[in-house]
Amino acid sequence: MQSAQRARPGTEWWRNAVIYQVYPRSFADADGDGTGDLAGVRRRLPHLAELGVDALWFTPWYRSPQADGGYDVADYRQIDPAFGTLEDAEALITEALELGIRTIVDIVPNHVSDQHAWFQEALAAAPGDPARDRFWFHDGRGPGGDEIPTNWTSSFGGNTWTRTTGPDGKPGQWYLHMFAPQQPDLNWSHPDVAAEHEAVLRFWYDRGVAGVRIDSASMLAKDPELPEVGEHHAPGAHPHFDRDEVHEVYRRWRKIADSYDEPRLLVGEVWLEDNDRFVRYLRDDEMHMAFNFDFMTRPWDAEALAESIRATFASHAAVSAPPTWVLSNHDITRPVTRYGREDSSFAFSAKRFGTPTDLALGARRARAAALLTAALPGVLYVYQGDELGLPEVEDFPEGVREDPMHFRSGGVDPGRDGCRVPLPWSADGPTFGFNDTGTSTWLPQPSGWGSFAAESQASDSDSFLSLYREAIRLRRSEPALRGEAFAWTETAPGVLAFRRGEDFTCVVNLGDALADLPAHTGALLASAPLEGGRLPADAAVWLRT
Ligand code: GLC
């Protein structure tokens, strides 16, 4: 009955939700070809129900050449054949909902695949043809148009323009791609681009999808004059980033979302350092929430995390959107690995091979971080495999990596494959239960992967999975955790403690020494055993106070 209540329409179900991110290619493989699929997710729905999540966010499951893990969409109205069919998606949405779990899909509005019908049409058309206006085709600079139109830097490193070849075999115009060349940027001042995305939103909302995660949400608008990026730009006037006119898109999308009986949810991927610019995306007529990357990228340090929590509350005070708490996703080094490093902050530009890592330390901290984030008011995101305590895989055999970030860095950046390795479900077998056929997984699993298997963790009360399950269960059953009340408590340096409501306190020890606990009547959950009534280093506890 609890699940039926969870899926009740009409309430702002998401305000306090736990949202689990599924990377379908690596979740579970039912057809046994080594690649995860939607039938695999359907089969494993009991795992997700048992974990207690409210919704699933699927990274793109649409038809795609997978030049960037599906973020190169060739057709929004079809499921990639490797993952299944539209009927599979509809069945999955329905079956999940029967378990009280809603579905969120990924929308990638900044760009499409170079295999998308629009881009193929544009390539076949002559310069100046309206088919090219849906993208950013431009003549090159200099004699013969041989020089790139701007020196903008791609989010994947390198430049942002690729030259086309005309039907006569001669070099032609250039087109803009803020990511890989297989991801041409759309021109958001073209009416077709806006209309098509609005139709795509309705297509999925009409199939029962509860909301969308909006990819690269601050990047859609570009200055049509294509100026170079300068030292300083007035807020909202950067040539290709966080421009003011982008907000019009989300105002229209919010109206569509609100026109449904159960209003649909807009979640933004908004990477912005300036918190005030960030919360502009969360104004009441725009998105409902956005990922808290400020918190996610901070090091395992009491003051740094406290500062981020304070800044999050301060900036969100101006809007009604809830804060979100995120430890990782399909782009980020797994917490168990990251927190086991001397520099435990995250920056794309800082990823390097061979960084010394203490995985036991990282695992302790990742467990503590799970309790910290689960105890904060707002929305909790969990990336698949973090509930199993998976580390980043860093030692792939030669030739199996796929991430364009790795290749475009000239091999300096290990890329994001290491957090996308197929999940281990059972302790034994050639693919640890990822499939039944034993067909090798699309990215190889390390030989020790079976020690993280979901099935063995489920029956071990000290496991990562049991910690996550219990934390999510208490998040739902503790009235203090369902409310918004939050107050810091005095602590020793290196220790974070806060009260939620009348009778709940969370203490996290990020220092080196044992930490004293405030007076309490019981411990509800701890990431590590208490020592003589005190909290060891790199551990967290939830107390009844
Ligand atoms: C987002 C996605 C990332 C993708 C990029 C381009 O940042 O999370 O995986 O590569 O957008 O679509």
Short mmCIF file of N, CA, C and O in Angstrom, two decimals, residues 430-478:
data_model
loop_
_atom_site.label_atom_id
_atom_site.label_comp_id
_atom_site.label_asym_id
_atom_site.label_seq_id
_atom_site.Cartn_x
_atom_site.Cartn_y
_atom_site.Cartn_z
N PRO A 430 30.50 -15.82 -15.42
CA PRO A 430 31.40 -15.05 -16.28
C PRO A 430 31.08 -13.54 -16.31
O PRO A 430 31.98 -12.75 -16.50
N THR A 431 29.82 -13.16 -16.14
CA THR A 431 29.51 -11.72 -16.15
C THR A 431 28.87 -11.30 -14.82
O THR A 431 28.21 -10.26 -14.74
N PHE A 432 29.07 -12.11 -13.79
CA PHE A 432 28.53 -11.81 -12.45
C PHE A 432 27.04 -11.46 -12.51
O PHE A 432 26.57 -10.49 -11.92
N GLY A 433 26.32 -12.29 -13.29
CA GLY A 433 24.86 -12.13 -13.34
C GLY A 433 24.37 -10.96 -14.17
O GLY A 433 23.16 -10.71 -14.21
N PHE A 434 25.28 -10.26 -14.85
CA PHE A 434 24.81 -9.16 -15.71
C PHE A 434 23.92 -9.73 -16.82
O PHE A 434 22.94 -9.12 -17.21
N ASN A 435 24.29 -10.92 -17.31
CA ASN A 435 23.41 -11.66 -18.22
C ASN A 435 23.51 -13.15 -17.88
O ASN A 435 24.30 -13.55 -17.02
N ASP A 436 22.66 -13.94 -18.54
CA ASP A 436 22.67 -15.39 -18.28
C ASP A 436 23.50 -16.15 -19.29
O ASP A 436 23.76 -17.35 -19.11
N THR A 437 23.87 -15.49 -20.38
CA THR A 437 24.55 -16.22 -21.46
C THR A 437 26.06 -16.28 -21.25
O THR A 437 26.72 -17.11 -21.87
N GLY A 438 26.57 -15.37 -20.42
CA GLY A 438 28.02 -15.33 -20.24
C GLY A 438 28.73 -14.54 -21.33
O GLY A 438 29.95 -14.43 -21.33
N THR A 439 27.97 -13.98 -22.27
CA THR A 439 28.58 -13.14 -23.32
C THR A 439 29.27 -11.95 -22.66
O THR A 439 28.69 -11.28 -21.82
N SER A 440 30.51 -11.69 -23.05
CA SER A 440 31.29 -10.62 -22.41
C SER A 440 30.55 -9.30 -22.46
O SER A 440 29.90 -8.98 -23.46
N THR A 441 30.72 -8.54 -21.41
CA THR A 441 30.04 -7.26 -21.30
C THR A 441 30.73 -6.22 -22.19
O THR A 441 31.92 -6.34 -22.48
N TRP A 442 29.99 -5.22 -22.63
CA TRP A 442 30.50 -4.25 -23.61
C TRP A 442 31.74 -3.52 -23.09
O TRP A 442 32.64 -3.20 -23.87
N LEU A 443 31.79 -3.27 -21.79
CA LEU A 443 33.03 -2.83 -21.14
C LEU A 443 33.38 -3.95 -20.18
O LEU A 443 32.51 -4.41 -19.44
N PRO A 444 34.62 -4.41 -20.16
CA PRO A 444 34.94 -5.56 -19.30
C PRO A 444 34.82 -5.24 -17.81
O PRO A 444 35.16 -4.15 -17.37
N GLN A 445 34.30 -6.21 -17.07
CA GLN A 445 34.22 -6.08 -15.61
C GLN A 445 35.54 -6.58 -15.01
O GLN A 445 36.07 -7.59 -15.47
N PRO A 446 36.06 -5.92 -13.98
CA PRO A 446 37.28 -6.42 -13.34
C PRO A 446 37.04 -7.80 -12.74
O PRO A 446 35.90 -8.13 -12.37
N SER A 447 38.10 -8.60 -12.57
CA SER A 447 37.92 -9.98 -12.10
C SER A 447 37.33 -10.03 -10.69
O SER A 447 36.60 -10.95 -10.36
N GLY A 448 37.61 -9.04 -9.86
CA GLY A 448 37.09 -9.07 -8.48
C GLY A 448 35.70 -8.48 -8.33
O GLY A 448 35.19 -8.31 -7.22
N TRP A 449 35.03 -8.18 -9.45
CA TRP A 449 33.74 -7.47 -9.44
C TRP A 449 32.68 -8.22 -8.64
O TRP A 449 31.74 -7.63 -8.11
N GLY A 450 32.81 -9.59 -8.59
CA GLY A 450 31.80 -10.40 -7.90
C GLY A 450 31.70 -10.07 -6.42
O GLY A 450 30.66 -10.30 -5.80
N SER A 451 32.77 -9.50 -5.84
CA SER A 451 32.70 -9.19 -4.41
C SER A 451 31.74 -8.03 -4.13
O SER A 451 31.39 -7.78 -2.98
N PHE A 452 31.32 -7.32 -5.19
CA PHE A 452 30.36 -6.22 -5.01
C PHE A 452 28.93 -6.64 -5.37
O PHE A 452 28.03 -5.80 -5.42
N ALA A 453 28.71 -7.91 -5.65
CA ALA A 453 27.43 -8.34 -6.21
C ALA A 453 26.24 -7.96 -5.33
O ALA A 453 26.26 -8.10 -4.10
N ALA A 454 25.20 -7.49 -5.98
CA ALA A 454 23.99 -7.07 -5.27
C ALA A 454 23.40 -8.22 -4.45
O ALA A 454 22.98 -8.02 -3.30
N GLU A 455 23.39 -9.42 -5.04
CA GLU A 455 22.75 -10.54 -4.35
C GLU A 455 23.45 -10.86 -3.03
O GLU A 455 22.80 -11.11 -2.01
N SER A 456 24.79 -10.88 -3.02
CA SER A 456 25.47 -11.19 -1.75
C SER A 456 25.31 -10.04 -0.76
O SER A 456 25.16 -10.25 0.45
N GLN A 457 25.32 -8.80 -1.26
CA GLN A 457 25.18 -7.66 -0.35
C GLN A 457 23.80 -7.61 0.31
O GLN A 457 23.66 -7.13 1.43
N ALA A 458 22.81 -8.12 -0.42
CA ALA A 458 21.44 -8.04 0.11
C ALA A 458 21.30 -8.82 1.41
O ALA A 458 20.52 -8.45 2.29
N SER A 459 22.09 -9.89 1.56
CA SER A 459 21.94 -10.70 2.77
C SER A 459 23.02 -10.39 3.81
O SER A 459 23.15 -11.10 4.80
N ASP A 460 23.77 -9.32 3.59
CA ASP A 460 24.82 -8.95 4.54
C ASP A 460 24.45 -7.60 5.15
O ASP A 460 24.45 -6.57 4.48
N SER A 461 24.15 -7.61 6.44
CA SER A 461 23.62 -6.38 7.05
C SER A 461 24.67 -5.27 7.13
O SER A 461 24.33 -4.11 7.35
N ASP A 462 25.96 -5.63 6.96
CA ASP A 462 27.00 -4.59 7.01
C ASP A 462 27.36 -4.04 5.63
O ASP A 462 28.29 -3.24 5.51
N SER A 463 26.66 -4.49 4.61
CA SER A 463 27.07 -4.12 3.25
C SER A 463 26.66 -2.69 2.90
O SER A 463 25.81 -2.08 3.56
N PHE A 464 27.26 -2.20 1.83
CA PHE A 464 26.86 -0.90 1.26
C PHE A 464 25.37 -0.89 0.94
O PHE A 464 24.65 0.05 1.28
N LEU A 465 24.93 -1.98 0.28
CA LEU A 465 23.53 -2.02 -0.14
C LEU A 465 22.60 -1.96 1.07
O LEU A 465 21.59 -1.24 1.04
N SER A 466 22.93 -2.67 2.13
CA SER A 466 22.07 -2.64 3.32
C SER A 466 22.05 -1.24 3.93
O SER A 466 21.02 -0.77 4.42
N LEU A 467 23.21 -0.56 3.90
CA LEU A 467 23.26 0.81 4.42
C LEU A 467 22.34 1.73 3.61
O LEU A 467 21.55 2.49 4.16
N TYR A 468 22.44 1.63 2.29
CA TYR A 468 21.59 2.47 1.43
C TYR A 468 20.10 2.16 1.65
O TYR A 468 19.27 3.06 1.74
N ARG A 469 19.79 0.85 1.72
CA ARG A 469 18.38 0.48 1.90
C ARG A 469 17.83 1.03 3.21
O ARG A 469 16.72 1.57 3.25
N GLU A 470 18.62 0.88 4.25
CA GLU A 470 18.15 1.32 5.56
C GLU A 470 18.03 2.85 5.60
O GLU A 470 17.08 3.39 6.15
N ALA A 471 19.01 3.52 5.00
CA ALA A 471 18.97 4.99 4.99
C ALA A 471 17.72 5.48 4.24
O ALA A 471 17.01 6.38 4.70
N ILE A 472 17.43 4.86 3.12
CA ILE A 472 16.27 5.30 2.33
C ILE A 472 14.97 4.94 3.05
O ILE A 472 14.00 5.72 3.05
N ARG A 473 14.98 3.79 3.73
CA ARG A 473 13.78 3.41 4.49
C ARG A 473 13.52 4.44 5.61
O ARG A 473 12.40 4.93 5.78
N LEU A 474 14.60 4.82 6.33
CA LEU A 474 14.43 5.79 7.42
C LEU A 474 14.06 7.18 6.89
O LEU A 474 13.31 7.92 7.53
N ARG A 475 14.60 7.53 5.73
CA ARG A 475 14.23 8.82 5.12
C ARG A 475 12.73 8.93 4.94
O ARG A 475 12.15 10.00 4.99
N ARG A 476 12.12 7.77 4.68
CA ARG A 476 10.68 7.78 4.47
C ARG A 476 9.92 7.69 5.79
O ARG A 476 8.88 8.31 5.96
N SER A 477 10.45 6.91 6.74
CA SER A 477 9.66 6.66 7.95
C SER A 477 9.88 7.71 9.04
O SER A 477 9.03 7.88 9.90
N GLU A 478 11.02 8.41 9.01
CA GLU A 478 11.29 9.41 10.05
C GLU A 478 10.61 10.73 9.68
O GLU A 478 11.01 11.38 8.70
#
